[in-house]
């Protein structure tokens, strides 16, 4: 099971959209993933360390170093394959490399 | 239903020229009607600065006007609705998925949502409308607030 953390600025649940999209697509691609969602301001290093991959809506700066792979997932929100597929492909590559 | 989130008297065509001006204009209208809290203006300005909401529609189709979906935390909202603004003069917003990039925006969909608990699907429904080339092209031909309202409730 690959654990993914999706983050957005909160308010309208972008991270929830990202979660649903990633879970559906990775299931289609036969990967076992589980995605949790979080508000950016609540993220700590301790929380981040519990996950295998971090998928924020866009590039984000933190006060600590992120030790897990990061995939910017914003393009998924467009719900068009030309935008979303490169994100899924990158995720799939990382999941394969993690070899869990 | 998403249709019920649009209100005939909350669709505007505006001549404002900056984010600050248009946020002020919409805030005053919403505050007067008791639809947002007094802190809403500061909150939405701050939020837009930290987490911009501009959407570049060039991946959807060449020449489409760009949109933005300004919003803030539920605690500053006292209603659940979408305010639609057509800007006669495009206003610069930063890109939601690439915050360092600026884009010129011609339509705003303010998402006002006071529901903390329920996962709202307003965003996904709005996104499926916004990413349909023909619908945005049609929207862009409309020049009255009532035409825009009628088109939105029939097509969203």
PDB file of C-alpha atoms in Angstrom:
ATOM      1  CA  UNK A   1       0.000   0.000   0.000  1.00  0.00           C
ATOM      2  CA  UNK A   2       1.409   3.366  -1.080  1.00  0.00           C
ATOM      3  CA  UNK A   3       0.429   6.238   1.196  1.00  0.00           C
ATOM      4  CA  UNK A   4      -0.047   9.602  -0.476  1.00  0.00           C
ATOM      5  CA  UNK A   5      -0.677  12.986   1.140  1.00  0.00           C
ATOM      6  CA  UNK A   6      -2.661  15.537  -0.925  1.00  0.00           C
ATOM      7  CA  UNK A   7      -2.634  19.188   0.157  1.00  0.00           C
ATOM      8  CA  UNK A   8      -4.394  22.408  -0.780  1.00  0.00           C
ATOM      9  CA  UNK A   9      -5.024  25.794   0.788  1.00  0.00           C
ATOM     10  CA  UNK A  10      -8.475  24.685   2.017  1.00  0.00           C
ATOM     11  CA  UNK A  11     -11.847  26.213   1.458  1.00  0.00           C
ATOM     12  CA  UNK A  12     -13.169  24.321  -1.522  1.00  0.00           C
ATOM     13  CA  UNK A  13     -11.578  20.934  -1.194  1.00  0.00           C
ATOM     14  CA  UNK A  14      -9.151  20.887  -4.100  1.00  0.00           C
ATOM     15  CA  UNK A  15      -7.201  18.247  -2.201  1.00  0.00           C
ATOM     16  CA  UNK A  16     -10.321  16.090  -2.012  1.00  0.00           C
ATOM     17  CA  UNK A  17     -10.676  16.279  -5.802  1.00  0.00           C
ATOM     18  CA  UNK A  18      -7.042  15.291  -6.134  1.00  0.00           C
ATOM     19  CA  UNK A  19      -7.534  12.377  -3.731  1.00  0.00           C
ATOM     20  CA  UNK A  20     -10.532  10.979  -5.614  1.00  0.00           C
ATOM     21  CA  UNK A  21      -8.846  11.359  -8.995  1.00  0.00           C
ATOM     22  CA  UNK A  22      -5.568   9.737  -7.920  1.00  0.00           C
ATOM     23  CA  UNK A  23      -7.280   6.847  -6.154  1.00  0.00           C
ATOM     24  CA  UNK A  24      -9.493   6.107  -9.168  1.00  0.00           C
ATOM     25  CA  UNK A  25      -6.702   6.362 -11.720  1.00  0.00           C
ATOM     26  CA  UNK A  26      -4.157   4.338  -9.730  1.00  0.00           C
ATOM     27  CA  UNK A  27      -6.769   1.644  -9.137  1.00  0.00           C
ATOM     28  CA  UNK A  28      -7.249   1.495 -12.906  1.00  0.00           C
ATOM     29  CA  UNK A  29      -3.507   1.135 -13.276  1.00  0.00           C
ATOM     30  CA  UNK A  30      -3.552  -1.692 -10.697  1.00  0.00           C
ATOM     31  CA  UNK A  31      -1.716   0.079  -7.880  1.00  0.00           C
ATOM     32  CA  UNK A  32      -2.798  -0.076  -4.279  1.00  0.00           C
ATOM     33  CA  UNK A  33      -2.757   3.512  -3.007  1.00  0.00           C
ATOM     34  CA  UNK A  34      -4.476   5.389  -0.235  1.00  0.00           C
ATOM     35  CA  UNK A  35      -4.639   9.189  -0.271  1.00  0.00           C
ATOM     36  CA  UNK A  36      -5.189  11.414   2.757  1.00  0.00           C
ATOM     37  CA  UNK A  37      -6.002  15.114   2.462  1.00  0.00           C
ATOM     38  CA  UNK A  38      -4.688  17.983   4.538  1.00  0.00           C
ATOM     39  CA  UNK A  39      -4.695  21.764   4.725  1.00  0.00           C
ATOM     40  CA  UNK A  40      -1.274  23.193   3.913  1.00  0.00           C
ATOM     41  CA  UNK A  41      -0.933  25.121   7.152  1.00  0.00           C
ATOM     42  CA  UNK A  42      -1.448  21.928   9.191  1.00  0.00           C
ATOM     43  CA  UNK A  43       1.458  20.063   7.615  1.00  0.00           C
ATOM     44  CA  UNK A  44       4.398  19.231   9.846  1.00  0.00           C
ATOM     45  CA  UNK A  45       7.534  17.254   9.156  1.00  0.00           C
ATOM     46  CA  UNK A  46       6.242  14.526  11.427  1.00  0.00           C
ATOM     47  CA  UNK A  47       3.045  14.163   9.404  1.00  0.00           C
ATOM     48  CA  UNK A  48       4.907  14.290   6.099  1.00  0.00           C
ATOM     49  CA  UNK A  49       7.222  11.469   7.221  1.00  0.00           C
ATOM     50  CA  UNK A  50       4.279   9.103   7.522  1.00  0.00           C
ATOM     51  CA  UNK A  51       3.721   9.166   3.767  1.00  0.00           C
ATOM     52  CA  UNK A  52       5.444   7.795   0.672  1.00  0.00           C
ATOM     53  CA  UNK A  53       4.508  10.579  -1.757  1.00  0.00           C
ATOM     54  CA  UNK A  54       3.379  14.194  -1.361  1.00  0.00           C
ATOM     55  CA  UNK A  55       0.940  15.628  -3.937  1.00  0.00           C
ATOM     56  CA  UNK A  56       0.299  19.350  -3.286  1.00  0.00           C
ATOM     57  CA  UNK A  57      -1.917  21.356  -5.621  1.00  0.00           C
ATOM     58  CA  UNK A  58       1.100  23.485  -6.591  1.00  0.00           C
ATOM     59  CA  UNK A  59       4.698  24.139  -5.634  1.00  0.00           C
ATOM     60  CA  UNK A  60       4.843  24.925  -1.914  1.00  0.00           C
ATOM     61  CA  UNK A  61       7.539  26.066   0.447  1.00  0.00           C
ATOM     62  CA  UNK A  62       7.995  24.577   3.904  1.00  0.00           C
ATOM     63  CA  UNK A  63      10.268  25.426   6.794  1.00  0.00           C
ATOM     64  CA  UNK A  64      11.614  21.879   6.736  1.00  0.00           C
ATOM     65  CA  UNK A  65      13.142  19.657   4.082  1.00  0.00           C
ATOM     66  CA  UNK A  66      10.784  17.231   2.370  1.00  0.00           C
ATOM     67  CA  UNK A  67      12.324  13.782   2.200  1.00  0.00           C
ATOM     68  CA  UNK A  68       9.641  12.059   0.128  1.00  0.00           C
ATOM     69  CA  UNK A  69       8.959  12.414  -3.614  1.00  0.00           C
ATOM     70  CA  UNK A  70       6.758  15.402  -4.516  1.00  0.00           C
ATOM     71  CA  UNK A  71       4.353  15.469  -7.474  1.00  0.00           C
ATOM     72  CA  UNK A  72       2.478  18.714  -8.153  1.00  0.00           C
ATOM     73  CA  UNK A  73      -1.062  17.547  -8.770  1.00  0.00           C
ATOM     74  CA  UNK A  74      -2.907  20.774  -9.701  1.00  0.00           C
ATOM     75  CA  UNK A  75      -3.315  19.876 -13.391  1.00  0.00           C
ATOM     76  CA  UNK A  76      -5.573  16.986 -12.335  1.00  0.00           C
ATOM     77  CA  UNK A  77      -8.220  19.563 -11.423  1.00  0.00           C
ATOM     78  CA  UNK A  78      -8.736  20.377 -15.110  1.00  0.00           C
ATOM     79  CA  UNK A  79     -10.209  16.925 -15.585  1.00  0.00           C
ATOM     80  CA  UNK A  80      -8.790  16.729 -19.084  1.00  0.00           C
ATOM     81  CA  UNK A  81      -6.411  13.900 -19.998  1.00  0.00           C
ATOM     82  CA  UNK A  82      -3.852  16.181 -21.667  1.00  0.00           C
ATOM     83  CA  UNK A  83      -3.379  17.927 -18.319  1.00  0.00           C
ATOM     84  CA  UNK A  84      -3.926  15.054 -15.902  1.00  0.00           C
ATOM     85  CA  UNK A  85      -2.085  12.183 -17.594  1.00  0.00           C
ATOM     86  CA  UNK A  86       1.461  13.548 -17.121  1.00  0.00           C
ATOM     87  CA  UNK A  87       0.734  13.799 -13.378  1.00  0.00           C
ATOM     88  CA  UNK A  88      -0.544  10.209 -13.244  1.00  0.00           C
ATOM     89  CA  UNK A  89       2.428   8.979 -15.284  1.00  0.00           C
ATOM     90  CA  UNK A  90       4.881  10.666 -12.937  1.00  0.00           C
ATOM     91  CA  UNK A  91       3.092   9.142  -9.953  1.00  0.00           C
ATOM     92  CA  UNK A  92       3.144   5.706 -11.537  1.00  0.00           C
ATOM     93  CA  UNK A  93       6.902   5.974 -12.165  1.00  0.00           C
ATOM     94  CA  UNK A  94       7.521   6.926  -8.555  1.00  0.00           C
ATOM     95  CA  UNK A  95       5.276   4.146  -7.248  1.00  0.00           C
ATOM     96  CA  UNK A  96       7.165   1.628  -9.361  1.00  0.00           C
ATOM     97  CA  UNK A  97      10.498   2.922  -8.062  1.00  0.00           C
ATOM     98  CA  UNK A  98       9.297   2.680  -4.463  1.00  0.00           C
ATOM     99  CA  UNK A  99       8.782  -0.997  -5.182  1.00  0.00           C
ATOM    100  CA  UNK A 100       6.578  -1.664  -2.178  1.00  0.00           C
TER     101      UNK A 100
ATOM    102  CA  UNK B   1     -27.980  21.116  -7.274  1.00  0.00           C
ATOM    103  CA  UNK B   2     -25.386  23.535  -8.500  1.00  0.00           C
ATOM    104  CA  UNK B   3     -27.989  25.586 -10.406  1.00  0.00           C
ATOM    105  CA  UNK B   4     -29.477  26.768  -7.139  1.00  0.00           C
ATOM    106  CA  UNK B   5     -26.118  28.217  -6.121  1.00  0.00           C
ATOM    107  CA  UNK B   6     -26.432  30.903  -8.786  1.00  0.00           C
ATOM    108  CA  UNK B   7     -28.634  33.892  -8.026  1.00  0.00           C
ATOM    109  CA  UNK B   8     -30.048  36.209 -10.620  1.00  0.00           C
ATOM    110  CA  UNK B   9     -28.958  39.212  -8.581  1.00  0.00           C
ATOM    111  CA  UNK B  10     -25.467  37.827  -7.957  1.00  0.00           C
ATOM    112  CA  UNK B  11     -24.262  37.899 -11.555  1.00  0.00           C
ATOM    113  CA  UNK B  12     -22.375  41.054 -12.441  1.00  0.00           C
ATOM    114  CA  UNK B  13     -20.613  42.747 -15.289  1.00  0.00           C
ATOM    115  CA  UNK B  14     -17.913  44.959 -13.789  1.00  0.00           C
ATOM    116  CA  UNK B  15     -15.613  47.733 -14.994  1.00  0.00           C
ATOM    117  CA  UNK B  16     -13.182  47.308 -12.102  1.00  0.00           C
ATOM    118  CA  UNK B  17      -9.484  47.193 -12.917  1.00  0.00           C
ATOM    119  CA  UNK B  18      -7.738  45.500  -9.985  1.00  0.00           C
ATOM    120  CA  UNK B  19      -8.208  42.520  -7.697  1.00  0.00           C
ATOM    121  CA  UNK B  20      -8.498  44.843  -4.718  1.00  0.00           C
ATOM    122  CA  UNK B  21     -11.283  46.872  -6.363  1.00  0.00           C
ATOM    123  CA  UNK B  22     -13.337  43.905  -7.478  1.00  0.00           C
ATOM    124  CA  UNK B  23     -12.929  42.116  -4.131  1.00  0.00           C
ATOM    125  CA  UNK B  24     -14.080  45.296  -2.388  1.00  0.00           C
ATOM    126  CA  UNK B  25     -17.084  45.641  -4.695  1.00  0.00           C
ATOM    127  CA  UNK B  26     -18.237  42.045  -4.218  1.00  0.00           C
ATOM    128  CA  UNK B  27     -17.516  42.132  -0.473  1.00  0.00           C
ATOM    129  CA  UNK B  28     -19.707  45.216  -0.002  1.00  0.00           C
ATOM    130  CA  UNK B  29     -22.608  43.570  -1.813  1.00  0.00           C
ATOM    131  CA  UNK B  30     -22.291  40.298   0.108  1.00  0.00           C
ATOM    132  CA  UNK B  31     -21.789  41.962   3.488  1.00  0.00           C
ATOM    133  CA  UNK B  32     -24.826  44.180   3.047  1.00  0.00           C
ATOM    134  CA  UNK B  33     -26.950  41.088   2.399  1.00  0.00           C
ATOM    135  CA  UNK B  34     -25.506  39.227   5.356  1.00  0.00           C
ATOM    136  CA  UNK B  35     -23.971  36.529   3.143  1.00  0.00           C
ATOM    137  CA  UNK B  36     -20.408  36.869   4.490  1.00  0.00           C
ATOM    138  CA  UNK B  37     -18.755  38.061   7.692  1.00  0.00           C
ATOM    139  CA  UNK B  38     -17.008  41.405   8.139  1.00  0.00           C
ATOM    140  CA  UNK B  39     -13.627  39.683   8.012  1.00  0.00           C
ATOM    141  CA  UNK B  40     -14.383  38.198   4.596  1.00  0.00           C
ATOM    142  CA  UNK B  41     -12.602  40.903   2.592  1.00  0.00           C
ATOM    143  CA  UNK B  42      -9.277  40.611   4.404  1.00  0.00           C
ATOM    144  CA  UNK B  43      -9.566  36.835   4.364  1.00  0.00           C
ATOM    145  CA  UNK B  44     -10.181  36.533   0.643  1.00  0.00           C
ATOM    146  CA  UNK B  45      -7.407  38.996  -0.220  1.00  0.00           C
ATOM    147  CA  UNK B  46      -4.947  37.147   2.003  1.00  0.00           C
ATOM    148  CA  UNK B  47      -6.046  33.793   0.674  1.00  0.00           C
ATOM    149  CA  UNK B  48      -5.668  34.887  -2.948  1.00  0.00           C
ATOM    150  CA  UNK B  49      -2.174  36.151  -2.174  1.00  0.00           C
ATOM    151  CA  UNK B  50      -1.071  32.871  -0.581  1.00  0.00           C
ATOM    152  CA  UNK B  51      -3.077  30.434  -2.682  1.00  0.00           C
ATOM    153  CA  UNK B  52      -3.985  32.110  -5.959  1.00  0.00           C
ATOM    154  CA  UNK B  53      -6.987  30.848  -7.925  1.00  0.00           C
ATOM    155  CA  UNK B  54      -6.409  31.891 -11.543  1.00  0.00           C
ATOM    156  CA  UNK B  55      -7.036  29.166 -14.111  1.00  0.00           C
ATOM    157  CA  UNK B  56      -5.293  29.276 -17.458  1.00  0.00           C
ATOM    158  CA  UNK B  57      -7.791  28.032 -20.038  1.00  0.00           C
ATOM    159  CA  UNK B  58      -5.319  27.724 -22.915  1.00  0.00           C
ATOM    160  CA  UNK B  59      -5.090  23.941 -22.319  1.00  0.00           C
ATOM    161  CA  UNK B  60      -8.864  23.820 -22.919  1.00  0.00           C
ATOM    162  CA  UNK B  61      -8.839  25.848 -26.129  1.00  0.00           C
ATOM    163  CA  UNK B  62      -6.908  28.585 -27.899  1.00  0.00           C
ATOM    164  CA  UNK B  63      -8.075  32.101 -27.263  1.00  0.00           C
ATOM    165  CA  UNK B  64     -10.444  31.265 -24.413  1.00  0.00           C
ATOM    166  CA  UNK B  65     -10.772  33.899 -21.683  1.00  0.00           C
ATOM    167  CA  UNK B  66      -9.147  32.849 -18.399  1.00  0.00           C
ATOM    168  CA  UNK B  67     -11.110  32.526 -15.191  1.00  0.00           C
ATOM    169  CA  UNK B  68     -10.438  32.679 -11.458  1.00  0.00           C
ATOM    170  CA  UNK B  69     -12.315  31.026  -8.599  1.00  0.00           C
ATOM    171  CA  UNK B  70     -11.636  33.252  -5.548  1.00  0.00           C
ATOM    172  CA  UNK B  71     -12.711  31.719  -2.248  1.00  0.00           C
ATOM    173  CA  UNK B  72     -11.797  31.601   1.400  1.00  0.00           C
ATOM    174  CA  UNK B  73     -12.359  29.514   4.504  1.00  0.00           C
ATOM    175  CA  UNK B  74     -15.905  28.536   5.483  1.00  0.00           C
ATOM    176  CA  UNK B  75     -15.717  30.527   8.726  1.00  0.00           C
ATOM    177  CA  UNK B  76     -15.952  33.805   6.764  1.00  0.00           C
ATOM    178  CA  UNK B  77     -18.999  32.683   4.768  1.00  0.00           C
ATOM    179  CA  UNK B  78     -22.619  32.738   5.918  1.00  0.00           C
ATOM    180  CA  UNK B  79     -24.176  31.164   2.830  1.00  0.00           C
ATOM    181  CA  UNK B  80     -23.523  28.688   0.045  1.00  0.00           C
ATOM    182  CA  UNK B  81     -23.550  30.252  -3.410  1.00  0.00           C
ATOM    183  CA  UNK B  82     -21.480  31.282  -6.416  1.00  0.00           C
ATOM    184  CA  UNK B  83     -21.054  34.934  -7.427  1.00  0.00           C
ATOM    185  CA  UNK B  84     -20.295  35.361 -11.123  1.00  0.00           C
ATOM    186  CA  UNK B  85     -18.468  38.402 -12.468  1.00  0.00           C
ATOM    187  CA  UNK B  86     -17.667  39.196 -16.078  1.00  0.00           C
ATOM    188  CA  UNK B  87     -14.812  41.698 -16.171  1.00  0.00           C
ATOM    189  CA  UNK B  88     -14.916  44.253 -18.971  1.00  0.00           C
ATOM    190  CA  UNK B  89     -11.240  44.930 -18.277  1.00  0.00           C
ATOM    191  CA  UNK B  90      -9.118  41.862 -17.668  1.00  0.00           C
ATOM    192  CA  UNK B  91      -7.451  41.670 -14.246  1.00  0.00           C
ATOM    193  CA  UNK B  92      -4.164  39.926 -13.434  1.00  0.00           C
ATOM    194  CA  UNK B  93      -4.387  36.877 -11.175  1.00  0.00           C
ATOM    195  CA  UNK B  94      -1.733  34.332 -10.316  1.00  0.00           C
ATOM    196  CA  UNK B  95      -2.118  30.801 -11.564  1.00  0.00           C
ATOM    197  CA  UNK B  96      -3.614  28.301  -9.119  1.00  0.00           C
ATOM    198  CA  UNK B  97      -1.406  25.435 -10.249  1.00  0.00           C
ATOM    199  CA  UNK B  98       1.705  27.541 -10.951  1.00  0.00           C
ATOM    200  CA  UNK B  99       1.502  30.368  -8.404  1.00  0.00           C
ATOM    201  CA  UNK B 100       4.586  32.166  -9.782  1.00  0.00           C
ATOM    202  CA  UNK B 101       2.847  32.726 -13.111  1.00  0.00           C
ATOM    203  CA  UNK B 102       0.447  35.573 -13.799  1.00  0.00           C
ATOM    204  CA  UNK B 103      -2.482  35.493 -16.160  1.00  0.00           C
ATOM    205  CA  UNK B 104      -5.135  37.889 -17.370  1.00  0.00           C
ATOM    206  CA  UNK B 105      -8.557  36.879 -16.181  1.00  0.00           C
ATOM    207  CA  UNK B 106     -11.969  37.868 -17.579  1.00  0.00           C
ATOM    208  CA  UNK B 107     -14.403  35.817 -15.505  1.00  0.00           C
ATOM    209  CA  UNK B 108     -14.619  35.321 -11.767  1.00  0.00           C
ATOM    210  CA  UNK B 109     -16.580  32.625  -9.971  1.00  0.00           C
ATOM    211  CA  UNK B 110     -16.490  33.482  -6.262  1.00  0.00           C
ATOM    212  CA  UNK B 111     -17.234  30.342  -4.288  1.00  0.00           C
ATOM    213  CA  UNK B 112     -18.986  31.223  -1.031  1.00  0.00           C
ATOM    214  CA  UNK B 113     -19.389  28.154   1.157  1.00  0.00           C
ATOM    215  CA  UNK B 114     -20.196  27.949   4.862  1.00  0.00           C
ATOM    216  CA  UNK B 115     -20.556  24.162   5.021  1.00  0.00           C
ATOM    217  CA  UNK B 116     -17.666  22.847   7.039  1.00  0.00           C
ATOM    218  CA  UNK B 117     -18.526  19.208   7.208  1.00  0.00           C
ATOM    219  CA  UNK B 118     -19.989  18.099   3.914  1.00  0.00           C
ATOM    220  CA  UNK B 119     -17.551  17.564   1.072  1.00  0.00           C
ATOM    221  CA  UNK B 120     -18.708  20.086  -1.436  1.00  0.00           C
ATOM    222  CA  UNK B 121     -18.739  19.185  -5.089  1.00  0.00           C
ATOM    223  CA  UNK B 122     -19.073  22.809  -6.171  1.00  0.00           C
ATOM    224  CA  UNK B 123     -15.493  22.866  -7.381  1.00  0.00           C
ATOM    225  CA  UNK B 124     -15.748  19.741  -9.496  1.00  0.00           C
ATOM    226  CA  UNK B 125     -19.031  20.845 -11.095  1.00  0.00           C
ATOM    227  CA  UNK B 126     -17.620  24.290 -11.808  1.00  0.00           C
ATOM    228  CA  UNK B 127     -14.462  22.765 -13.256  1.00  0.00           C
ATOM    229  CA  UNK B 128     -16.400  20.558 -15.627  1.00  0.00           C
ATOM    230  CA  UNK B 129     -18.239  23.646 -16.920  1.00  0.00           C
ATOM    231  CA  UNK B 130     -15.082  25.757 -17.145  1.00  0.00           C
ATOM    232  CA  UNK B 131     -13.196  23.081 -19.089  1.00  0.00           C
ATOM    233  CA  UNK B 132     -15.816  22.766 -21.814  1.00  0.00           C
ATOM    234  CA  UNK B 133     -14.564  24.871 -24.680  1.00  0.00           C
ATOM    235  CA  UNK B 134     -17.944  25.433 -26.360  1.00  0.00           C
ATOM    236  CA  UNK B 135     -19.588  26.554 -23.139  1.00  0.00           C
ATOM    237  CA  UNK B 136     -16.939  29.139 -22.346  1.00  0.00           C
ATOM    238  CA  UNK B 137     -17.024  30.385 -25.933  1.00  0.00           C
ATOM    239  CA  UNK B 138     -20.777  30.774 -25.670  1.00  0.00           C
ATOM    240  CA  UNK B 139     -20.546  32.454 -22.263  1.00  0.00           C
ATOM    241  CA  UNK B 140     -18.053  34.925 -23.690  1.00  0.00           C
ATOM    242  CA  UNK B 141     -20.576  36.086 -26.320  1.00  0.00           C
ATOM    243  CA  UNK B 142     -23.148  37.111 -23.711  1.00  0.00           C
ATOM    244  CA  UNK B 143     -23.297  40.755 -22.740  1.00  0.00           C
ATOM    245  CA  UNK B 144     -26.049  41.087 -20.197  1.00  0.00           C
ATOM    246  CA  UNK B 145     -26.207  39.876 -16.624  1.00  0.00           C
ATOM    247  CA  UNK B 146     -29.563  38.160 -17.166  1.00  0.00           C
ATOM    248  CA  UNK B 147     -28.328  36.306 -20.291  1.00  0.00           C
ATOM    249  CA  UNK B 148     -25.279  35.088 -18.359  1.00  0.00           C
ATOM    250  CA  UNK B 149     -27.463  33.920 -15.485  1.00  0.00           C
ATOM    251  CA  UNK B 150     -29.895  32.059 -17.766  1.00  0.00           C
ATOM    252  CA  UNK B 151     -27.043  30.402 -19.645  1.00  0.00           C
ATOM    253  CA  UNK B 152     -25.314  29.290 -16.455  1.00  0.00           C
ATOM    254  CA  UNK B 153     -28.331  27.708 -14.810  1.00  0.00           C
ATOM    255  CA  UNK B 154     -29.123  25.793 -18.017  1.00  0.00           C
ATOM    256  CA  UNK B 155     -25.590  24.611 -18.637  1.00  0.00           C
ATOM    257  CA  UNK B 156     -24.002  23.846 -15.323  1.00  0.00           C
TER     258      UNK B 156
END
